[in-house]
Tab-separated table of C-alpha atoms in Angstrom:
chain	number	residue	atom	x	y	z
A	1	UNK	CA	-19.658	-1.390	84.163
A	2	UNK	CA	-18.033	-3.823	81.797
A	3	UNK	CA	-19.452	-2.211	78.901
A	4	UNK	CA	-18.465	1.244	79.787
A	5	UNK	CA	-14.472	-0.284	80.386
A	6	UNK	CA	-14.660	-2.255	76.938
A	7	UNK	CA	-16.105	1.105	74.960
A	8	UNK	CA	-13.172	3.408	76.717
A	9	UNK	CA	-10.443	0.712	75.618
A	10	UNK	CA	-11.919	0.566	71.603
A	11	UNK	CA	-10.718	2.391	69.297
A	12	UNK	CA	-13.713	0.926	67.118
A	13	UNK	CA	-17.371	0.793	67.307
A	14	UNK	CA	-19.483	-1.805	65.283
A	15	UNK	CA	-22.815	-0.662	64.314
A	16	UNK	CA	-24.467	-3.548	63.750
A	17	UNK	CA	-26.098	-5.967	65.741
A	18	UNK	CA	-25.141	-9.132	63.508
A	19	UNK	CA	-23.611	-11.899	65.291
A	20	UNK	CA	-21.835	-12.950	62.450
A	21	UNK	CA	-20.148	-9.417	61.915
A	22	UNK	CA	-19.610	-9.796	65.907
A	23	UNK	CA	-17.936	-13.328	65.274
A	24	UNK	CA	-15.765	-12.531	62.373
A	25	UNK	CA	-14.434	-9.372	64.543
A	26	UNK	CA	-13.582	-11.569	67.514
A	27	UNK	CA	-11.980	-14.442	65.381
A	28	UNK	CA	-9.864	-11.449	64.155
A	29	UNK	CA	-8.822	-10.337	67.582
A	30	UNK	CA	-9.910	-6.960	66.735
A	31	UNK	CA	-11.024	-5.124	69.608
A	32	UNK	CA	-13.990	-3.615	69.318
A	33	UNK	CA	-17.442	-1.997	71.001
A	34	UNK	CA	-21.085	-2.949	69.671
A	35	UNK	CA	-23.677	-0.859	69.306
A	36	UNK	CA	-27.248	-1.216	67.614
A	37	UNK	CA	-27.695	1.092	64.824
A	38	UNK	CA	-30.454	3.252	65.566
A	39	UNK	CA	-32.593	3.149	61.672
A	40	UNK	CA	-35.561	1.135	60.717
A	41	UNK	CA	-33.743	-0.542	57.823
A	42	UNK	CA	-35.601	-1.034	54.480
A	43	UNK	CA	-34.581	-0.907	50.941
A	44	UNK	CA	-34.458	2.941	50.229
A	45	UNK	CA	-37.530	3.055	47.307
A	46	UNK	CA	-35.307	5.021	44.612
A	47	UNK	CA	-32.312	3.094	44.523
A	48	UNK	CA	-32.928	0.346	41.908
A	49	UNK	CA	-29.130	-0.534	41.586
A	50	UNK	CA	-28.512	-3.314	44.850
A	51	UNK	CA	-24.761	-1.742	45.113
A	52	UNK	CA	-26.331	2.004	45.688
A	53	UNK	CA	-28.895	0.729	47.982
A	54	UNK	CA	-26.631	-1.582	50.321
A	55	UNK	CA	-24.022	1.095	50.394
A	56	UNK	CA	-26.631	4.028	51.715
A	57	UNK	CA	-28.376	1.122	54.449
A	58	UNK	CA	-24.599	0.816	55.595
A	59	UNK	CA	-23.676	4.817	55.817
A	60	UNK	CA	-27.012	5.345	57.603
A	61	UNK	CA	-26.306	3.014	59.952
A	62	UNK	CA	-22.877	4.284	60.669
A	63	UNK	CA	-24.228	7.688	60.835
A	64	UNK	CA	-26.838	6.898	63.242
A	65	UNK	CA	-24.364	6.602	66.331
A	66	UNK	CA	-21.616	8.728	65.024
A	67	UNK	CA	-22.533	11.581	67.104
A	68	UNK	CA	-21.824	9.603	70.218
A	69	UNK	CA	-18.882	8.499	69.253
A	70	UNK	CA	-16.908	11.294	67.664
A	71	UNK	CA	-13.508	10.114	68.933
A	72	UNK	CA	-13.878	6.488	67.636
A	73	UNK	CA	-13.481	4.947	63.931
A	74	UNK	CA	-16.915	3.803	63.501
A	75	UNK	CA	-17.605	0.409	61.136
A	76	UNK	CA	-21.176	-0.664	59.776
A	77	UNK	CA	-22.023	-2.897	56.683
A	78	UNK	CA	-25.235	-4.033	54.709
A	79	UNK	CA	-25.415	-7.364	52.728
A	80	UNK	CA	-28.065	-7.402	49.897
A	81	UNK	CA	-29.199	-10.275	47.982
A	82	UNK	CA	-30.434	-9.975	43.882
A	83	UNK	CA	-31.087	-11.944	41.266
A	84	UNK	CA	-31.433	-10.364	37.630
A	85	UNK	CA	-32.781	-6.745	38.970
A	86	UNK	CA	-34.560	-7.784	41.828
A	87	UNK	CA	-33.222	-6.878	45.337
A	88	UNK	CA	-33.551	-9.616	48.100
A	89	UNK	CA	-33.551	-7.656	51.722
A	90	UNK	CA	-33.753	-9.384	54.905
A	91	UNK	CA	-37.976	-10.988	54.900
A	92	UNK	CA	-40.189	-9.579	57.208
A	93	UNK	CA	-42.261	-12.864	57.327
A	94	UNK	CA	-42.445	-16.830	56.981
A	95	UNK	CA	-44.255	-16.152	53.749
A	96	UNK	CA	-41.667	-13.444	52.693
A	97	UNK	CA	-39.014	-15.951	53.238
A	98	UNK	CA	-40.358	-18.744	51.483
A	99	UNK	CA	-40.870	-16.964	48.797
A	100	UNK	CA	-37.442	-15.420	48.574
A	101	UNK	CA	-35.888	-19.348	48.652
A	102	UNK	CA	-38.325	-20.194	46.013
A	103	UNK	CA	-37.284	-17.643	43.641
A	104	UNK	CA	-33.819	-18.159	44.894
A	105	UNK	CA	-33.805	-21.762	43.977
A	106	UNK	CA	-30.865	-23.115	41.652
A	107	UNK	CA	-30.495	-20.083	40.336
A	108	UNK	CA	-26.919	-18.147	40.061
A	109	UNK	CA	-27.232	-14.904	41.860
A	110	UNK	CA	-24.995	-11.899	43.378
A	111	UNK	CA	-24.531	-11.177	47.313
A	112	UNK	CA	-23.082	-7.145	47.721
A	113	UNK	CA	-21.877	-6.251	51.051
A	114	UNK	CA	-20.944	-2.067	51.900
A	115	UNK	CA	-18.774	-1.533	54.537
A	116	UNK	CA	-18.732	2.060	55.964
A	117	UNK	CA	-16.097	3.444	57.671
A	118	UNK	CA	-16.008	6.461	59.837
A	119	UNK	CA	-13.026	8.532	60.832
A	120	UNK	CA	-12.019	10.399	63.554
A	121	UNK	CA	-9.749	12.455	62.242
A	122	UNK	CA	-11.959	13.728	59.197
A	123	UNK	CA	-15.398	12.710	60.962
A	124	UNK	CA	-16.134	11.428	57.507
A	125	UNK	CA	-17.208	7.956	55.825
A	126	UNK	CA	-15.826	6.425	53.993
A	127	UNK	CA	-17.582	3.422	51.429
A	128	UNK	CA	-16.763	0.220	49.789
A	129	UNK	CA	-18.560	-3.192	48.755
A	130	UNK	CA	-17.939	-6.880	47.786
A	131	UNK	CA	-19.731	-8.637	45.264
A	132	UNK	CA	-19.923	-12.587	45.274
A	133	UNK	CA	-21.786	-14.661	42.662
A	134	UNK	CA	-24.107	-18.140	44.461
A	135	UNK	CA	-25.743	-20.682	43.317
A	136	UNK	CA	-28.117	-22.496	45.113
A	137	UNK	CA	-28.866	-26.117	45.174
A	138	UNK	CA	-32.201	-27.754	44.168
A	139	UNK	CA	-33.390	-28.064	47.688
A	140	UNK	CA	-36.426	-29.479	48.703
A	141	UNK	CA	-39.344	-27.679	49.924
A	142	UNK	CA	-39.136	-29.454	52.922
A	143	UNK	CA	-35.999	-28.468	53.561
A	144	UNK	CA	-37.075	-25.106	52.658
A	145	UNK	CA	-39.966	-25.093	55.527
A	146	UNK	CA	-37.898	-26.293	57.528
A	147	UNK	CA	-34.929	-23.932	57.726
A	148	UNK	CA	-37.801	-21.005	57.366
A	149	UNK	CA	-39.703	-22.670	60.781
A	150	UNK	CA	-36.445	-22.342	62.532
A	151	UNK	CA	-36.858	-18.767	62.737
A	152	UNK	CA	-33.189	-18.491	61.242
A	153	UNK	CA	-34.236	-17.018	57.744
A	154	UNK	CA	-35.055	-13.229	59.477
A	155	UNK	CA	-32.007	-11.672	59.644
A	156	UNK	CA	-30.609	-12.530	56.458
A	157	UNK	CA	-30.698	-11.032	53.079
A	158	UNK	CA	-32.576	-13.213	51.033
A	159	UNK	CA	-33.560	-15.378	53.612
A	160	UNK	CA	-30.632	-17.708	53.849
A	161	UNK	CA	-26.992	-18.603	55.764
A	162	UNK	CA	-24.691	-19.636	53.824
A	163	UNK	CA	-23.070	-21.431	56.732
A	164	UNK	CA	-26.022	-23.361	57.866
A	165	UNK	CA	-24.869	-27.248	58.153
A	166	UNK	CA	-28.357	-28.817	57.932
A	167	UNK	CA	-30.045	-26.477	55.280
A	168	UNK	CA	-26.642	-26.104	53.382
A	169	UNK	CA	-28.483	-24.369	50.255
A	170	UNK	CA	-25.864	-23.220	48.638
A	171	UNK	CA	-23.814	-25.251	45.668
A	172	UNK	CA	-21.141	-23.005	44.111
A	173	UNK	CA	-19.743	-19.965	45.444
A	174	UNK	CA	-17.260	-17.809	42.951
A	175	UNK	CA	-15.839	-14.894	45.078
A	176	UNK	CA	-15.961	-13.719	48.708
A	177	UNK	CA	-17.186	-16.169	51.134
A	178	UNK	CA	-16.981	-13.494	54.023
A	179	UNK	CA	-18.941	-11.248	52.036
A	180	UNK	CA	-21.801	-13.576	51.809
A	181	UNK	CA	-21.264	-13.779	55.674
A	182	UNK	CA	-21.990	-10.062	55.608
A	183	UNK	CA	-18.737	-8.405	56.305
A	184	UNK	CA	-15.730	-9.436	53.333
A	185	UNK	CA	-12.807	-9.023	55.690
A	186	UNK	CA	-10.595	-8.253	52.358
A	187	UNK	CA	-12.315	-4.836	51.806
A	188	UNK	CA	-12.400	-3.842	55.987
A	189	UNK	CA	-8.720	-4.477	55.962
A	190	UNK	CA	-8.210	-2.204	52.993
A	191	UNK	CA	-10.485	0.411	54.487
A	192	UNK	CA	-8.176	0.195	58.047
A	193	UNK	CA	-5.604	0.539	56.305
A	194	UNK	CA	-6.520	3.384	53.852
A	195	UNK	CA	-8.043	5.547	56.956
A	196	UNK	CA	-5.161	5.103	59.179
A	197	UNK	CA	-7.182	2.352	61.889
A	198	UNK	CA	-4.311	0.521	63.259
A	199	UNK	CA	-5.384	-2.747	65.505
A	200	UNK	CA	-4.089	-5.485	67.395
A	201	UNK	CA	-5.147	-8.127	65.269
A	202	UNK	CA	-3.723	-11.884	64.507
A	203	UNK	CA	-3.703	-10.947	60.140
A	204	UNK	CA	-1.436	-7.993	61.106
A	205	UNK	CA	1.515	-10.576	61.368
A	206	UNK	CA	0.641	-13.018	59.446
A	207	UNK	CA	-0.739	-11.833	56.155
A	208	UNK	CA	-0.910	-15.038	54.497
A	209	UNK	CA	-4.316	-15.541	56.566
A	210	UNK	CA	-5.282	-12.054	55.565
A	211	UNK	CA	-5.044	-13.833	52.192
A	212	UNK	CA	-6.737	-16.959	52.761
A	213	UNK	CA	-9.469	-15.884	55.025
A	214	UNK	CA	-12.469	-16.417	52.544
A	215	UNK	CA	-11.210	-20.385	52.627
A	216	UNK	CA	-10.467	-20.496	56.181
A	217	UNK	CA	-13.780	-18.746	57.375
A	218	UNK	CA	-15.786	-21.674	55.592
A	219	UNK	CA	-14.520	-24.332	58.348
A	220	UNK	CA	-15.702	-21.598	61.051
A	221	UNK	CA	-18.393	-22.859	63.414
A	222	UNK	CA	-20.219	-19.699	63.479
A	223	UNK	CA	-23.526	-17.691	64.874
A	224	UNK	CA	-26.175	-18.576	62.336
């Protein structure tokens, strides 16, 4: 019953079932309704370019509700991790994720995030990304197993949070820090605004947070 009430009073569906896309949303006051995407979600095989490929994960997950939701904006996003021209999706395994912090390891590397955006009033989508350079410490590869026998490594492009306290692998980040989180609220606003998705939201009265969000979001005790 609660459910059905909170989907009739959004005006926005998230298709995802991230609880760090969830958290960001709430910190934001935006009022929204969540819903898992319904696709098995794998790199699409001939998309070499990360951009191409995180943008079509994040329009078929949008797609794969909009049906039910005709009368709602509908918001989705993918995050992909690469290094040189290798693409770093979310690891299937213990040995997939170890493998991906290995290769990962102090090396300088770009996060992408694609937000799509579906509109009511056109019923189409609409798609735009984030890119944010990391580098990652020299950790240990005890720290490594560690963080990987935590379980917390599986829902994560290349096998890592960027807001994990005790693993705390990463050493510089130049760009985006909500990106890396998996949804850059920068870009979302931009796509609200361009598509006419008006919201009761704390950053639509105080822009200066809208501007300093990346910096504020790193103090956030967040979902891992």
């Amino acid at each position: 019953m609660h459910n059905t009430i909170q989907q009739k009073y959004s005006d926005l569906i998230l298709a995802s079932s991230s609880p760090r896309r969830k958290s960001l949303l709430n910190y934001l006051n935006i009022k929204y309704f969540q819903v898992e995407p319904n696709i098995i979600e794998n790199i699409p095989p001939d998309l070499n370019n990360p951009v191409d490929a995180a943008k079509s994960i994040a329009h078929s997950k949008a797609i794969s509700i909009t049906q039910n939701f005709k009368s709602k904006y509908v918001i989705s996003a993918d995050t992909l991790v690469f290094l040189n021209k290798k693409i770093f999706g979310k690891p299937k395994s213990s040995s997939e994720a170890i493998n991906m912090l290995m290769e990962l390891r102090g090396q300088k590397h770009s996060v992408v995030t694609a937000i799509a955006l579906k509109s009511p009033k056109t019923q189409e989508i609409y798609i735009d990304h984030t890119v944010t350079e990391v580098t990652m410490r020299n950790y240990s590869d005890e720290e490594m197993n560690k963080f990987v026998e935590s379980g917390s490594s599986f829902d994560k492009a290349g096998a890592y949070a960027i807001q994990d306290n005790d693993f705390n692998p990463v050493e510089i980040i130049n760009g985006c820090y909500t990106n890396v989180l998996g949804l850059p609220i920068c870009t979302m606003i931009e796509l609200f605004k361009r598509h006419g998705f008006i919201w009761d939201s704390r950053i639509a009265t105080e822009s200066k947070l809208a501007d300093d969000i990346c910096s504020i979001a790193e103090s956030w005790d967040m979902e891992i």
